[in-house]
PDB file of C-alpha atoms in Angstrom:
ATOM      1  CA  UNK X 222     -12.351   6.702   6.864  1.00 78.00           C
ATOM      2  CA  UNK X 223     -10.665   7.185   3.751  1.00 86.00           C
ATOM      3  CA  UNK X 224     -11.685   5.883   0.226  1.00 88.00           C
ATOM      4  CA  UNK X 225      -8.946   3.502   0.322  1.00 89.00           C
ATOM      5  CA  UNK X 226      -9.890   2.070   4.053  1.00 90.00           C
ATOM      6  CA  UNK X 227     -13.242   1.390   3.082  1.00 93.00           C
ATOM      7  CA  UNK X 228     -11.546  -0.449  -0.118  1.00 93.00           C
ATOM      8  CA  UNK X 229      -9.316  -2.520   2.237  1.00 94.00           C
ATOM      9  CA  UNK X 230     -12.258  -3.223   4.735  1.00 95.00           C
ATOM     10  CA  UNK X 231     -14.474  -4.562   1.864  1.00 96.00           C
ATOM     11  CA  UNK X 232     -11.603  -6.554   0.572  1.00 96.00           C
ATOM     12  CA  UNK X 233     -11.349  -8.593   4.151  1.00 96.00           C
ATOM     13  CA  UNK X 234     -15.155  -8.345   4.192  1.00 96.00           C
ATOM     14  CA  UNK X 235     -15.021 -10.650   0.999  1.00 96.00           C
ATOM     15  CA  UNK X 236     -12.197 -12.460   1.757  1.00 96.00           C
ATOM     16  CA  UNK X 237     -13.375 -13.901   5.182  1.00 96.00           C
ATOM     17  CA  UNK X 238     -17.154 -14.403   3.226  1.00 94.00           C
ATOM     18  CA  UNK X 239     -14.911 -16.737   0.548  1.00 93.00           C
ATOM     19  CA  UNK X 240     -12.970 -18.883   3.681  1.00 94.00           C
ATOM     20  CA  UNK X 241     -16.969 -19.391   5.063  1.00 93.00           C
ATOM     21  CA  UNK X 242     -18.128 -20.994   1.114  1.00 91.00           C
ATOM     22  CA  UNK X 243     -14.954 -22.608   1.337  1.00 89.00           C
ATOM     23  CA  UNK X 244     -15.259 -23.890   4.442  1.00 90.00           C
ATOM     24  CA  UNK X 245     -11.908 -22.784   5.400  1.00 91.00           C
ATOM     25  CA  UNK X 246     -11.025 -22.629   9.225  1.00 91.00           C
ATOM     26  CA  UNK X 247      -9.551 -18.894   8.669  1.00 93.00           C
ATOM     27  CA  UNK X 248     -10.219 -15.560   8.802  1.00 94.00           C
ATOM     28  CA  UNK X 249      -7.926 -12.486   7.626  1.00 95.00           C
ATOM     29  CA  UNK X 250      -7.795  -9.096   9.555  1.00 93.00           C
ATOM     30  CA  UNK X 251      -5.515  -5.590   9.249  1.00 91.00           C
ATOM     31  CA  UNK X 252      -2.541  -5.996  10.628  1.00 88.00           C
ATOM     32  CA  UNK X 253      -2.407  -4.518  14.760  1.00 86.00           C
ATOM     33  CA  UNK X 254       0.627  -2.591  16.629  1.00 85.00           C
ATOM     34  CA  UNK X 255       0.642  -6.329  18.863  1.00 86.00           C
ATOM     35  CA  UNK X 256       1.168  -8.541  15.303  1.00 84.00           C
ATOM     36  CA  UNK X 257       4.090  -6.303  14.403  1.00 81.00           C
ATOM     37  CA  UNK X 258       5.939  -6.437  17.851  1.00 81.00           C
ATOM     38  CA  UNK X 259       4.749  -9.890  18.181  1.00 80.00           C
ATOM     39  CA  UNK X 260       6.735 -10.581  14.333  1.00 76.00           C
ATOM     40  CA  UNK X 261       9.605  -7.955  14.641  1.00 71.00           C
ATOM     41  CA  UNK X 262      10.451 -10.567  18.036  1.00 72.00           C
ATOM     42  CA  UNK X 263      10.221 -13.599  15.890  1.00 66.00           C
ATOM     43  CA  UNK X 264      12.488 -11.566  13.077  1.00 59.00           C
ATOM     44  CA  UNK X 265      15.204 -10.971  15.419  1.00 58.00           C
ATOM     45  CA  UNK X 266      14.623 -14.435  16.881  1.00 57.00           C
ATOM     46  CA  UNK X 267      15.430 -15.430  13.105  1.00 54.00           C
ATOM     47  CA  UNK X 268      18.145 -13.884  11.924  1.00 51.00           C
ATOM     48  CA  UNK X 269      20.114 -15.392  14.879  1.00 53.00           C
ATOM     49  CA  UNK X 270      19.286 -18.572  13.135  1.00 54.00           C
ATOM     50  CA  UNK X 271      22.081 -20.160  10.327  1.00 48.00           C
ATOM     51  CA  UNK X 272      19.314 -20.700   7.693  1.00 52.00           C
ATOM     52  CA  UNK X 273      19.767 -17.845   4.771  1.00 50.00           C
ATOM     53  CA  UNK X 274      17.280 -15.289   2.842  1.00 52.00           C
ATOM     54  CA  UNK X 275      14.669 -15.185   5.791  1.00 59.00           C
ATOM     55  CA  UNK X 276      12.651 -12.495   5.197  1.00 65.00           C
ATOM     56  CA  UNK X 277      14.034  -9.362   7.558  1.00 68.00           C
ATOM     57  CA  UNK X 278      10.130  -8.376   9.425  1.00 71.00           C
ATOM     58  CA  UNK X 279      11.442  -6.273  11.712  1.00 71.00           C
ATOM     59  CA  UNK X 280      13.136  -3.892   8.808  1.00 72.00           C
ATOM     60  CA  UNK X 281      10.129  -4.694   6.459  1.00 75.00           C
ATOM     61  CA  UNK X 282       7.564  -2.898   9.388  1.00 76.00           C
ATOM     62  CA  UNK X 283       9.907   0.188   9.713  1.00 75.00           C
ATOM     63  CA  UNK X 284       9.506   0.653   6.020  1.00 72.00           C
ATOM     64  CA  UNK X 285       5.517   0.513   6.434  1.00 73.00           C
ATOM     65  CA  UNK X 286       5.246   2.198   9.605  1.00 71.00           C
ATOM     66  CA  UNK X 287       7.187   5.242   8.334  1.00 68.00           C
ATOM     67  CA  UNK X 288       5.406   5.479   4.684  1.00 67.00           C
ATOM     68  CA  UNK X 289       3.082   8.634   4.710  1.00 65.00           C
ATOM     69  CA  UNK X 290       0.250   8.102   1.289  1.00 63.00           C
ATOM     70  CA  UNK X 291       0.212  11.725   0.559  1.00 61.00           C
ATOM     71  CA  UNK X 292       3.562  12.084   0.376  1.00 60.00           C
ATOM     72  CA  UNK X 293       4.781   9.149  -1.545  1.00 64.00           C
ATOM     73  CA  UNK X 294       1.974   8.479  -3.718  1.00 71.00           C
ATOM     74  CA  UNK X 295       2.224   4.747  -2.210  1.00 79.00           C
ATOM     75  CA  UNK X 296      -0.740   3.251  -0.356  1.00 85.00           C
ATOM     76  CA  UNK X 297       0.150   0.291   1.866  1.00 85.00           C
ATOM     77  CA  UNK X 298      -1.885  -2.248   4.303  1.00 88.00           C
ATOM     78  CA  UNK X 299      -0.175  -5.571   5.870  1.00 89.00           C
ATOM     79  CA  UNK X 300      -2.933  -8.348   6.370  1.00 93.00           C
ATOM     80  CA  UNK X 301      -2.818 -11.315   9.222  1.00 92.00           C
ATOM     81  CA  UNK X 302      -4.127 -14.676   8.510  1.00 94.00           C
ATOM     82  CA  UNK X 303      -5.314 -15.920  11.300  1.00 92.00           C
ATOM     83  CA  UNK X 304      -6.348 -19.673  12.581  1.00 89.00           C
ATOM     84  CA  UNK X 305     -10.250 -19.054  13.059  1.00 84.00           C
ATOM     85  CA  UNK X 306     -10.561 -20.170  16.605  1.00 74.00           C
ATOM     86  CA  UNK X 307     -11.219 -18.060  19.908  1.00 63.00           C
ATOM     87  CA  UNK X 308      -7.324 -17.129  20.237  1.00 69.00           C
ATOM     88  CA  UNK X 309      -7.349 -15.928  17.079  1.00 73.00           C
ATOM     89  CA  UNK X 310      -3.707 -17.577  16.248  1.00 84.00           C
ATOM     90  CA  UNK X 311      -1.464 -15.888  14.070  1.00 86.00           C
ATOM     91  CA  UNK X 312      -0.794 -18.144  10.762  1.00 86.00           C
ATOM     92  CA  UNK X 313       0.765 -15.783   8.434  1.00 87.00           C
ATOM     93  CA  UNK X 314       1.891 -11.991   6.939  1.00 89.00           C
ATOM     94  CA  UNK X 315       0.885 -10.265   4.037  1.00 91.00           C
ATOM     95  CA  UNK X 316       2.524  -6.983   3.013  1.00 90.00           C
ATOM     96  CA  UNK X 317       1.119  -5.164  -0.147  1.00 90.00           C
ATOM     97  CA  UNK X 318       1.520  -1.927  -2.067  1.00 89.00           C
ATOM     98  CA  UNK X 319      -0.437  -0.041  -4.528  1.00 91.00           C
ATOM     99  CA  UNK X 320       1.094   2.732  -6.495  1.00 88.00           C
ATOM    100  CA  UNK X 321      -2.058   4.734  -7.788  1.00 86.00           C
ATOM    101  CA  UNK X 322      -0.133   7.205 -10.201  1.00 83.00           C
ATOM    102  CA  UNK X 323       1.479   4.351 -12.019  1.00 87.00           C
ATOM    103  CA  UNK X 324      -0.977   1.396 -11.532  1.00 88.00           C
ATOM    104  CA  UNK X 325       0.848  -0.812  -9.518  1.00 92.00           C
ATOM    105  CA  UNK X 326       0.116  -3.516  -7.587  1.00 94.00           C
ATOM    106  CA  UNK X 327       2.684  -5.299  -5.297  1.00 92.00           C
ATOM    107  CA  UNK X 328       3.215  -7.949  -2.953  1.00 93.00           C
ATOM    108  CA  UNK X 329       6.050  -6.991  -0.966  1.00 88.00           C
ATOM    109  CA  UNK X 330       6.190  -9.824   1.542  1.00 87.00           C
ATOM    110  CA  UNK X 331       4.188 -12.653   2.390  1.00 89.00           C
ATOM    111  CA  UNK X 332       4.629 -15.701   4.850  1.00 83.00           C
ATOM    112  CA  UNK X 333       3.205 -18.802   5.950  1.00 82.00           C
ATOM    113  CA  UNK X 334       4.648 -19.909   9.297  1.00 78.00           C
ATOM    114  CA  UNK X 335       3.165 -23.532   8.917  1.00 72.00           C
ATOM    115  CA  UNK X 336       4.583 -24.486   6.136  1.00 66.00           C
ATOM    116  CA  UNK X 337       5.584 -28.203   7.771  1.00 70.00           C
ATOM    117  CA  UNK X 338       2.492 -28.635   9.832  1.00 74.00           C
ATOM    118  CA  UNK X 339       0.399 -31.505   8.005  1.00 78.00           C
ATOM    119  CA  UNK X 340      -2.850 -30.401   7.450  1.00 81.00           C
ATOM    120  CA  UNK X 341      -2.903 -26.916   8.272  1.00 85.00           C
ATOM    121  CA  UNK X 342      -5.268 -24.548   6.048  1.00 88.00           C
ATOM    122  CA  UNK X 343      -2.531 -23.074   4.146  1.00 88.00           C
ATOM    123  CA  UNK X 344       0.446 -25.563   3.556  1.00 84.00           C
ATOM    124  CA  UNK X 345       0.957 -24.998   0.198  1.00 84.00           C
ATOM    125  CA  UNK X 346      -2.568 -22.069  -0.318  1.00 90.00           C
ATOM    126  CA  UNK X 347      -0.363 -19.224   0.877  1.00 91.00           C
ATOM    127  CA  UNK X 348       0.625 -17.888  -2.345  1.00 94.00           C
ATOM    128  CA  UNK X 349      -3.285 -18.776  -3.752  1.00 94.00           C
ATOM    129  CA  UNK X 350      -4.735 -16.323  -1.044  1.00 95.00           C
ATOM    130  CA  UNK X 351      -2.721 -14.089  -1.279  1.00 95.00           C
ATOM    131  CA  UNK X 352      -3.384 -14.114  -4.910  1.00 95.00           C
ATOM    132  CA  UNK X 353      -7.085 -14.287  -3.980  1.00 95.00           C
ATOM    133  CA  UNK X 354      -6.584 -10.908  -1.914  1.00 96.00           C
ATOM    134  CA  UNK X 355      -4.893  -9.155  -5.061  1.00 95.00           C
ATOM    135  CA  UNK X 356      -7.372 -10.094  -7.093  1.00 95.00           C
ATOM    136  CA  UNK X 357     -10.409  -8.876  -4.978  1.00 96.00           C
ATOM    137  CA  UNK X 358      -8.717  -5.981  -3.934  1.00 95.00           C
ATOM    138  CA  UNK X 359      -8.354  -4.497  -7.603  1.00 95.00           C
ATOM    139  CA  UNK X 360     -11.924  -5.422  -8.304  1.00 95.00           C
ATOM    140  CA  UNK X 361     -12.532  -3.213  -5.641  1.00 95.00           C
ATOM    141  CA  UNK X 362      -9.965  -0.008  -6.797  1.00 94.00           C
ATOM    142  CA  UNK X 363     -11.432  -0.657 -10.437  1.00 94.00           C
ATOM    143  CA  UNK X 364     -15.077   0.025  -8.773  1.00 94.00           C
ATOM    144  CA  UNK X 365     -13.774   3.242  -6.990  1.00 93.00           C
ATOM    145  CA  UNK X 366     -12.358   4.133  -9.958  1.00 91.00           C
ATOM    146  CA  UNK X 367      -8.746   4.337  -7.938  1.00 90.00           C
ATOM    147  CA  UNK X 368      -6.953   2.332 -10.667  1.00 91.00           C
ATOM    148  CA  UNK X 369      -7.916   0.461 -14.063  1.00 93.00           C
ATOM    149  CA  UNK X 370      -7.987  -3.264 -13.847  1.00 94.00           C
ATOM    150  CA  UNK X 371      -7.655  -3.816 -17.526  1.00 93.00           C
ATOM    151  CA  UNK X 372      -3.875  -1.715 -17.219  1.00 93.00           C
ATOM    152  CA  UNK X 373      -2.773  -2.768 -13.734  1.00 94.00           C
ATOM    153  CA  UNK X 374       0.912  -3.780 -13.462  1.00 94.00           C
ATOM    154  CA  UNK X 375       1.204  -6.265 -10.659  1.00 96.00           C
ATOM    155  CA  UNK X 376       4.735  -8.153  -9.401  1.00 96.00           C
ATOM    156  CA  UNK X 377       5.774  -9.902  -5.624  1.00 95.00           C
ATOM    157  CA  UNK X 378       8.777  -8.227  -5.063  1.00 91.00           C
ATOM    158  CA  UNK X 379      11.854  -9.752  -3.432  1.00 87.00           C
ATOM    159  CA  UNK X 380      11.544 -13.302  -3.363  1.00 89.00           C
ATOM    160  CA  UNK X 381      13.758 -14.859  -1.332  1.00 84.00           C
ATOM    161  CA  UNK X 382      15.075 -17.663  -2.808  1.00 88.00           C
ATOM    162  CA  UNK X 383      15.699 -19.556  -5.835  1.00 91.00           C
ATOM    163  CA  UNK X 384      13.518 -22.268  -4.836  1.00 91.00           C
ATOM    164  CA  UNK X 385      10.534 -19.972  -3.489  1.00 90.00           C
ATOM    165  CA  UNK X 386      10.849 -18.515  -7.230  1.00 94.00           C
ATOM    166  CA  UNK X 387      10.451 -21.425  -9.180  1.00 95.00           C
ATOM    167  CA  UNK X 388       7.162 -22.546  -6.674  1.00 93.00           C
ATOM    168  CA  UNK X 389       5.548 -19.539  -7.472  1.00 95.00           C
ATOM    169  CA  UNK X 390       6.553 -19.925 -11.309  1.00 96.00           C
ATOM    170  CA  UNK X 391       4.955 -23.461 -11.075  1.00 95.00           C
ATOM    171  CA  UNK X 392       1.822 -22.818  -9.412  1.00 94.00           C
ATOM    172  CA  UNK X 393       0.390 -19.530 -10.885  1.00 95.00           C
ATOM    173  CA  UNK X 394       0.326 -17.575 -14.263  1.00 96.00           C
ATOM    174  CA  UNK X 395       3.856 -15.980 -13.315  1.00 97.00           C
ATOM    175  CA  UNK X 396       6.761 -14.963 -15.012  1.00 96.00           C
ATOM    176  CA  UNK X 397      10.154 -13.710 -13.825  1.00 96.00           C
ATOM    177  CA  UNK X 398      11.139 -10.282 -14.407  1.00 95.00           C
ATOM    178  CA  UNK X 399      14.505 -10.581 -16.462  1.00 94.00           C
ATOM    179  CA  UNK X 400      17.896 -10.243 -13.936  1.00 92.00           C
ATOM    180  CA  UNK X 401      15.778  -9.683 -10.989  1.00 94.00           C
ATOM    181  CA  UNK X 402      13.823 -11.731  -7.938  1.00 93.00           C
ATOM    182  CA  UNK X 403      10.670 -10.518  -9.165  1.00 95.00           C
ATOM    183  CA  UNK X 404       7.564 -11.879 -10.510  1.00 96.00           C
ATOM    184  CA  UNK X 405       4.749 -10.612 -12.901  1.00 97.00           C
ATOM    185  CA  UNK X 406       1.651 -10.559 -13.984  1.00 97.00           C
ATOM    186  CA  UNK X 407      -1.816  -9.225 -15.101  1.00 95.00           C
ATOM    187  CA  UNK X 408      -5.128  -8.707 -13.568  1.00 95.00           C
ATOM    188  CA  UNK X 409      -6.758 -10.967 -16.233  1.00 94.00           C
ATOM    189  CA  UNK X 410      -4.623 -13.662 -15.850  1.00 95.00           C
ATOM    190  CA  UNK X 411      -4.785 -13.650 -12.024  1.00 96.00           C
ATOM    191  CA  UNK X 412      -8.531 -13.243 -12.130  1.00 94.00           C
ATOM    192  CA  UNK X 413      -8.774 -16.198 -14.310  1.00 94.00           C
ATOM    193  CA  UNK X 414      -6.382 -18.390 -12.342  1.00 94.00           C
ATOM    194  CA  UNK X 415      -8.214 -17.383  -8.943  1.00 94.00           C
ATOM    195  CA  UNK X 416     -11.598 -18.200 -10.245  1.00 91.00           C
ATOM    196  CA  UNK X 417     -10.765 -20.883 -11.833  1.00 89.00           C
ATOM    197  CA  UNK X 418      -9.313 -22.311  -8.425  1.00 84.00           C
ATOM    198  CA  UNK X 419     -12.498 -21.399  -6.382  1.00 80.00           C
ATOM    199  CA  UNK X 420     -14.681 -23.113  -8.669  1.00 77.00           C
ATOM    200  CA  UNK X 421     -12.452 -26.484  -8.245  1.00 72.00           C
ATOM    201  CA  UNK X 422     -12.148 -26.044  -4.360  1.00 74.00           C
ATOM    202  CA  UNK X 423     -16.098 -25.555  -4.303  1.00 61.00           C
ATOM    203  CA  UNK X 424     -17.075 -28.186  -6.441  1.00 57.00           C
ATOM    204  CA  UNK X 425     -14.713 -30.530  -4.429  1.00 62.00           C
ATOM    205  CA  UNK X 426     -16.894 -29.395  -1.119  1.00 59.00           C
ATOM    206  CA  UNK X 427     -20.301 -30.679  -2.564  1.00 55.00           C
ATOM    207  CA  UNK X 428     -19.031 -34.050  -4.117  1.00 51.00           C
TER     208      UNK X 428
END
């Protein structure tokens, strides 16, 4: 195991301990050969649908499937959230690079396929775990001394939509990067935003 597997590993290993405090019914794994037949399906399923800027899975895996860390300097894991039950459900994607050389951090896809279904663990907490997993995930590099915390450079890449953009805008210390469908942002300022957000959600549990 490399030093970055064991940095992903503890990252899940906190993440699923934070879902347990928060008593949320979900648990988030690395992402298996059967998830990314299972979503290049569902891809192809959707682009035969008339609905515009879906996110293209099945070209997004190639990418990540043919990336090789020594080579390209770029280290990359995909994450499934998954319904906590015995099947283990599928509930979302998460795609993320980090660029050690230049200390970058990026989400380059991430979806919530129950975004309509009322009362489901993350209508409308997508983006905030996902935010969570950033955040833990650089406490961890910062640790291993893989990147600096203090200098990271982190952006979601390729946002879909106008609409998408100005959610994420709204609910999270974001800002667009000028003439592109990018977003931005610091390790402080996510730190401070996730924390601050966990301490709500907990206190909300014991009232």
């Amino acid at each position: 195991m490399t030093l970055h597997e064991k940095v992903i590993c503890e990252t899940l290993s906190t993440m699923n301990a934070a879902f347990v405090q928060l008593n949320v019914p979900l648990i988030i794994r690395r992402i298996r050969r059967s998830d990314i037949i299972w979503q290049q399906r569902r891809a192809r399923r959707n682009l035969l649908q008339p609905e515009k800027n879906l996110l293209n899975w099945q070209w997004l895996f190639k990418q990540y499937r043919k990336n090789k860390p020594r080579e390209s300097g770029l280290e990359q894991t995909a994450y499934v959230f998954c319904l906590n039950n015995p099947q283990q459900e599928r509930a979302a994607f998460l795609l993320k690079s980090c660029r050690f050389l230049t200390g970058t951090l990026e989400i380059n896809a991430l979806e919530n396929f129950f975004r309509k279904t009322k009362g489901h663990p993350l209508k409308r907490n997508m983006l905030y775990y996902c935010l969570c997993v950033t955040v833990i995930y650089t406490d961890i590099l910062d640790v291993c001394k893989l990147v600096n915390k203090d200098s990271v450079k982190f952006y979601i890449k390729d946002v879909v939509n106008d609409d998408v953009m100005r959610f994420y805008l709204s609910a999270a210390p974001l800002s667009q990067v000028l003439g592109k469908m990018e977003c931005e942002s610091t390790h402080s300022l996510l730190n401070e935003y996730v924390n601050f957000n966990f301490l709500n959600r907990h206190y909300e549990l014991l009232k």
